[in-house]
PDB file of C-alpha atoms in Angstrom:
ATOM      1  CA  MET S   1      34.191 -82.389   9.785  1.00 69.00           C
ATOM      2  CA  ARG S   2      32.942 -83.567  13.185  1.00 70.00           C
ATOM      3  CA  LEU S   3      29.374 -83.247  11.917  1.00 69.00           C
ATOM      4  CA  ALA S   4      30.098 -85.326   8.841  1.00 64.00           C
ATOM      5  CA  GLY S   5      28.570 -88.764   8.682  1.00 58.00           C
ATOM      6  CA  ARG S   6      30.378 -92.010   9.133  1.00 53.00           C
ATOM      7  CA  SER S   7      32.416 -93.393   6.250  1.00 52.00           C
ATOM      8  CA  ASP S   8      29.592 -95.837   5.501  1.00 56.00           C
ATOM      9  CA  ASP S   9      27.046 -92.959   5.574  1.00 59.00           C
ATOM     10  CA  PRO S  10      28.824 -89.770   4.459  1.00 55.00           C
ATOM     11  CA  GLY S  11      27.248 -86.357   4.488  1.00 62.00           C
ATOM     12  CA  VAL S  12      26.052 -83.820   7.015  1.00 72.00           C
ATOM     13  CA  ASP S  13      22.818 -83.961   8.971  1.00 82.00           C
ATOM     14  CA  GLN S  14      21.435 -80.532   8.031  1.00 86.00           C
ATOM     15  CA  LYS S  15      19.197 -80.353  11.096  1.00 88.00           C
ATOM     16  CA  VAL S  16      22.126 -80.951  13.458  1.00 88.00           C
ATOM     17  CA  LEU S  17      24.383 -78.506  11.596  1.00 90.00           C
ATOM     18  CA  ASP S  18      21.720 -75.797  11.651  1.00 93.00           C
ATOM     19  CA  GLU S  19      21.215 -76.239  15.397  1.00 93.00           C
ATOM     20  CA  VAL S  20      24.962 -75.990  16.044  1.00 93.00           C
ATOM     21  CA  LEU S  21      25.167 -72.862  13.877  1.00 95.00           C
ATOM     22  CA  ARG S  22      22.093 -71.384  15.609  1.00 97.00           C
ATOM     23  CA  GLU S  23      23.778 -71.903  18.994  1.00 97.00           C
ATOM     24  CA  TRP S  24      26.963 -70.267  17.664  1.00 96.00           C
ATOM     25  CA  GLU S  25      24.886 -67.331  16.433  1.00 97.00           C
ATOM     26  CA  ARG S  26      23.323 -66.901  19.897  1.00 97.00           C
ATOM     27  CA  TRP S  27      26.721 -67.212  21.563  1.00 95.00           C
ATOM     28  CA  ALA S  28      28.207 -64.531  19.281  1.00 96.00           C
ATOM     29  CA  ALA S  29      25.294 -62.193  20.083  1.00 95.00           C
ATOM     30  CA  GLU S  30      25.766 -62.770  23.823  1.00 94.00           C
ATOM     31  CA  LEU S  31      29.516 -62.265  23.499  1.00 91.00           C
ATOM     32  CA  LEU S  32      28.982 -58.966  21.703  1.00 92.00           C
ATOM     33  CA  GLU S  33      26.406 -57.766  24.218  1.00 91.00           C
ATOM     34  CA  SER S  34      28.501 -58.607  27.276  1.00 89.00           C
ATOM     35  CA  GLN S  35      31.754 -57.222  25.943  1.00 85.00           C
ATOM     36  CA  ILE S  36      30.231 -54.032  24.545  1.00 85.00           C
ATOM     37  CA  SER S  37      28.515 -53.471  27.906  1.00 83.00           C
ATOM     38  CA  TYR S  38      31.728 -54.220  29.810  1.00 77.00           C
ATOM     39  CA  PRO S  39      34.632 -53.440  27.441  1.00 75.00           C
ATOM     40  CA  VAL S  40      37.279 -54.521  29.940  1.00 77.00           C
ATOM     41  CA  LEU S  41      36.087 -58.135  29.382  1.00 75.00           C
ATOM     42  CA  THR S  42      37.628 -57.967  25.914  1.00 70.00           C
ATOM     43  CA  PHE S  43      41.070 -58.132  27.493  1.00 71.00           C
ATOM     44  CA  PHE S  44      40.401 -61.177  29.661  1.00 71.00           C
ATOM     45  CA  ARG S  45      41.565 -64.560  28.434  1.00 69.00           C
ATOM     46  CA  SER S  46      41.004 -68.045  29.733  1.00 67.00           C
ATOM     47  CA  GLN S  47      43.806 -69.624  31.685  1.00 71.00           C
ATOM     48  CA  HIS S  48      43.525 -72.549  29.275  1.00 72.00           C
ATOM     49  CA  SER S  49      44.999 -72.143  25.807  1.00 74.00           C
ATOM     50  CA  ASN S  50      42.188 -74.136  24.200  1.00 75.00           C
ATOM     51  CA  GLN S  51      39.388 -71.986  25.661  1.00 76.00           C
ATOM     52  CA  SER S  52      39.754 -68.623  23.955  1.00 83.00           C
ATOM     53  CA  TRP S  53      36.607 -66.691  23.013  1.00 85.00           C
ATOM     54  CA  LEU S  54      38.581 -65.085  20.193  1.00 85.00           C
ATOM     55  CA  ALA S  55      39.651 -68.461  18.795  1.00 87.00           C
ATOM     56  CA  ALA S  56      36.057 -69.699  19.046  1.00 90.00           C
ATOM     57  CA  LEU S  57      34.763 -66.649  17.194  1.00 93.00           C
ATOM     58  CA  THR S  58      37.422 -67.076  14.500  1.00 92.00           C
ATOM     59  CA  THR S  59      36.513 -70.747  14.138  1.00 91.00           C
ATOM     60  CA  MET S  60      32.848 -69.806  13.706  1.00 93.00           C
ATOM     61  CA  LEU S  61      33.740 -67.367  10.963  1.00 94.00           C
ATOM     62  CA  ASP S  62      35.965 -69.918   9.216  1.00 92.00           C
ATOM     63  CA  VAL S  63      33.392 -72.725   9.330  1.00 92.00           C
ATOM     64  CA  THR S  64      30.516 -70.534   8.168  1.00 94.00           C
ATOM     65  CA  SER S  65      32.707 -69.138   5.380  1.00 92.00           C
ATOM     66  CA  LEU S  66      33.323 -72.673   4.120  1.00 92.00           C
ATOM     67  CA  VAL S  67      29.606 -73.467   4.202  1.00 93.00           C
ATOM     68  CA  LEU S  68      28.894 -70.229   2.308  1.00 93.00           C
ATOM     69  CA  VAL S  69      31.477 -71.179  -0.315  1.00 91.00           C
ATOM     70  CA  GLY S  70      29.586 -74.386  -0.850  1.00 90.00           C
ATOM     71  CA  ILE S  71      29.794 -77.859   0.595  1.00 89.00           C
ATOM     72  CA  GLU S  72      27.950 -80.409  -1.473  1.00 87.00           C
ATOM     73  CA  GLY S  73      24.640 -81.350   0.177  1.00 86.00           C
ATOM     74  CA  VAL S  74      24.754 -78.564   2.781  1.00 90.00           C
ATOM     75  CA  HIS S  75      22.274 -75.688   2.671  1.00 92.00           C
ATOM     76  CA  PRO S  76      23.912 -72.366   3.644  1.00 94.00           C
ATOM     77  CA  GLY S  77      20.839 -70.604   5.102  1.00 95.00           C
ATOM     78  CA  GLN S  78      21.712 -70.744   8.802  1.00 96.00           C
ATOM     79  CA  ALA S  79      25.420 -70.299   8.021  1.00 96.00           C
ATOM     80  CA  LYS S  80      24.608 -66.892   6.474  1.00 96.00           C
ATOM     81  CA  LEU S  81      22.897 -65.765   9.672  1.00 97.00           C
ATOM     82  CA  THR S  82      25.658 -67.121  11.894  1.00 97.00           C
ATOM     83  CA  PHE S  83      28.384 -65.540   9.757  1.00 96.00           C
ATOM     84  CA  ALA S  84      26.600 -62.174   9.859  1.00 96.00           C
ATOM     85  CA  MET S  85      26.307 -62.218  13.672  1.00 96.00           C
ATOM     86  CA  ALA S  86      29.862 -63.461  14.210  1.00 96.00           C
ATOM     87  CA  ARG S  87      31.216 -60.865  11.771  1.00 94.00           C
ATOM     88  CA  HIS S  88      29.244 -58.148  13.557  1.00 95.00           C
ATOM     89  CA  ALA S  89      30.714 -59.251  16.891  1.00 94.00           C
ATOM     90  CA  ALA S  90      34.267 -59.417  15.529  1.00 92.00           C
ATOM     91  CA  VAL S  91      34.109 -56.008  13.861  1.00 92.00           C
ATOM     92  CA  ASP S  92      32.501 -54.244  16.819  1.00 91.00           C
ATOM     93  CA  LEU S  93      34.847 -55.845  19.334  1.00 88.00           C
ATOM     94  CA  ALA S  94      37.828 -54.893  17.166  1.00 89.00           C
ATOM     95  CA  GLN S  95      36.604 -51.305  17.363  1.00 89.00           C
ATOM     96  CA  VAL S  96      36.397 -51.549  21.167  1.00 85.00           C
ATOM     97  CA  VAL S  97      40.124 -52.310  21.325  1.00 85.00           C
ATOM     98  CA  ASN S  98      40.934 -49.957  18.432  1.00 86.00           C
ATOM     99  CA  ALA S  99      42.337 -52.816  16.341  1.00 86.00           C
ATOM    100  CA  ARG S 100      43.189 -52.059  12.739  1.00 84.00           C
ATOM    101  CA  HIS S 101      43.453 -54.321   9.725  1.00 81.00           C
ATOM    102  CA  ASP S 102      46.967 -54.690   8.399  1.00 86.00           C
ATOM    103  CA  PRO S 103      46.670 -54.738   4.598  1.00 86.00           C
ATOM    104  CA  ASN S 104      50.215 -56.152   4.400  1.00 90.00           C
ATOM    105  CA  ALA S 105      49.517 -59.137   6.646  1.00 87.00           C
ATOM    106  CA  PRO S 106      49.919 -62.494   4.901  1.00 87.00           C
ATOM    107  CA  GLU S 107      46.802 -64.394   3.904  1.00 82.00           C
ATOM    108  CA  ARG S 108      45.588 -66.801   6.569  1.00 82.00           C
ATOM    109  CA  LEU S 109      44.518 -69.380   4.005  1.00 82.00           C
ATOM    110  CA  THR S 110      47.301 -70.144   1.573  1.00 85.00           C
ATOM    111  CA  ASP S 111      46.734 -72.250  -1.525  1.00 84.00           C
ATOM    112  CA  GLU S 112      48.582 -75.107   0.187  1.00 91.00           C
ATOM    113  CA  ASP S 113      46.382 -74.824   3.279  1.00 89.00           C
ATOM    114  CA  LEU S 114      43.252 -74.768   1.121  1.00 87.00           C
ATOM    115  CA  ALA S 115      44.401 -77.910  -0.690  1.00 89.00           C
ATOM    116  CA  ALA S 116      45.007 -79.652   2.645  1.00 92.00           C
ATOM    117  CA  LEU S 117      41.607 -78.510   3.883  1.00 89.00           C
ATOM    118  CA  ARG S 118      39.905 -79.857   0.762  1.00 89.00           C
ATOM    119  CA  LYS S 119      41.682 -83.183   1.228  1.00 92.00           C
ATOM    120  CA  ALA S 120      40.648 -83.431   4.888  1.00 90.00           C
ATOM    121  CA  LEU S 121      37.040 -82.625   3.995  1.00 89.00           C
ATOM    122  CA  THR S 122      37.084 -85.227   1.236  1.00 88.00           C
ATOM    123  CA  VAL S 123      38.370 -87.860   3.654  1.00 87.00           C
ATOM    124  CA  ALA S 124      35.444 -86.949   5.954  1.00 84.00           C
ATOM    125  CA  GLY S 125      33.013 -87.452   3.057  1.00 84.00           C
ATOM    126  CA  LEU S 126      32.474 -83.764   2.321  1.00 88.00           C
ATOM    127  CA  ARG S 127      33.113 -81.961  -0.934  1.00 89.00           C
ATOM    128  CA  LEU S 128      33.945 -78.254  -0.916  1.00 90.00           C
ATOM    129  CA  ARG S 129      33.107 -76.407  -4.098  1.00 89.00           C
ATOM    130  CA  ASP S 130      36.257 -76.194  -6.224  1.00 87.00           C
ATOM    131  CA  ASP S 131      36.102 -73.475  -8.862  1.00 87.00           C
ATOM    132  CA  ASP S 132      36.809 -69.769  -9.332  1.00 86.00           C
ATOM    133  CA  TYR S 133      33.561 -68.908  -7.539  1.00 86.00           C
ATOM    134  CA  ALA S 134      34.730 -70.773  -4.434  1.00 84.00           C
ATOM    135  CA  ARG S 135      38.084 -68.983  -4.205  1.00 80.00           C
ATOM    136  CA  ASP S 136      36.448 -65.594  -4.939  1.00 81.00           C
ATOM    137  CA  LYS S 137      33.859 -66.226  -2.225  1.00 81.00           C
ATOM    138  CA  LEU S 138      36.567 -67.047   0.324  1.00 79.00           C
ATOM    139  CA  VAL S 139      38.376 -63.831  -0.592  1.00 74.00           C
ATOM    140  CA  LYS S 140      35.126 -61.857  -0.285  1.00 74.00           C
ATOM    141  CA  CYS S 141      34.379 -63.367   3.135  1.00 70.00           C
ATOM    142  CA  GLY S 142      37.849 -62.255   4.210  1.00 66.00           C
ATOM    143  CA  ARG S 143      37.308 -58.741   2.880  1.00 60.00           C
ATOM    144  CA  CYS S 144      34.006 -58.479   4.720  1.00 60.00           C
ATOM    145  CA  MET S 145      35.808 -59.437   7.907  1.00 57.00           C
ATOM    146  CA  ASN S 146      38.400 -56.746   7.318  1.00 54.00           C
ATOM    147  CA  ARG S 147      35.706 -54.164   6.667  1.00 48.00           C
ATOM    148  CA  THR S 148      37.104 -53.489   3.204  1.00 42.00           C
ATOM    149  CA  CYS S 149      34.005 -54.898   1.551  1.00 45.00           C
ATOM    150  CA  THR S 150      31.714 -52.204   0.215  1.00 38.00           C
ATOM    151  CA  ARG S 151      29.019 -54.383  -1.311  1.00 40.00           C
ATOM    152  CA  PRO S 152      25.570 -53.488   0.080  1.00 40.00           C
ATOM    153  CA  GLY S 153      24.315 -56.266   2.353  1.00 45.00           C
ATOM    154  CA  ALA S 154      27.595 -58.143   2.010  1.00 45.00           C
ATOM    155  CA  THR S 155      27.931 -61.293   4.051  1.00 41.00           C
TER     156      THR S 155
END
């Protein structure tokens, strides 16, 4: 929403969004490289609650998932690449710490949360696709994160 235009000029500057996503992609690759090379880094956390590499990686995955679902006027090309790199980092780093997906864990994005998200995006001048495809795509992005997705080339 921070990249959305002003209320008198709504929309997203695709060039700016792509550059931000490109930087996130590079950061995720560097994160993966450093923490695979030095696995003990995975256990280090910032002393500041708002500076967590794990929270940043999760945010990247959430934002790129929304772009992949479809935001009116936003091309998903760079988001696909960023999602793929961030997903790769998350999955490999989860393996480093032997983390396992809990199939009984509650969904992170409830229907109520999705409705609130749509409303917030609308207020910012953005329109998230709102149909069965959109919900299915969000579910598929979640499955890919949990490594339960078996589709070839899934992103």
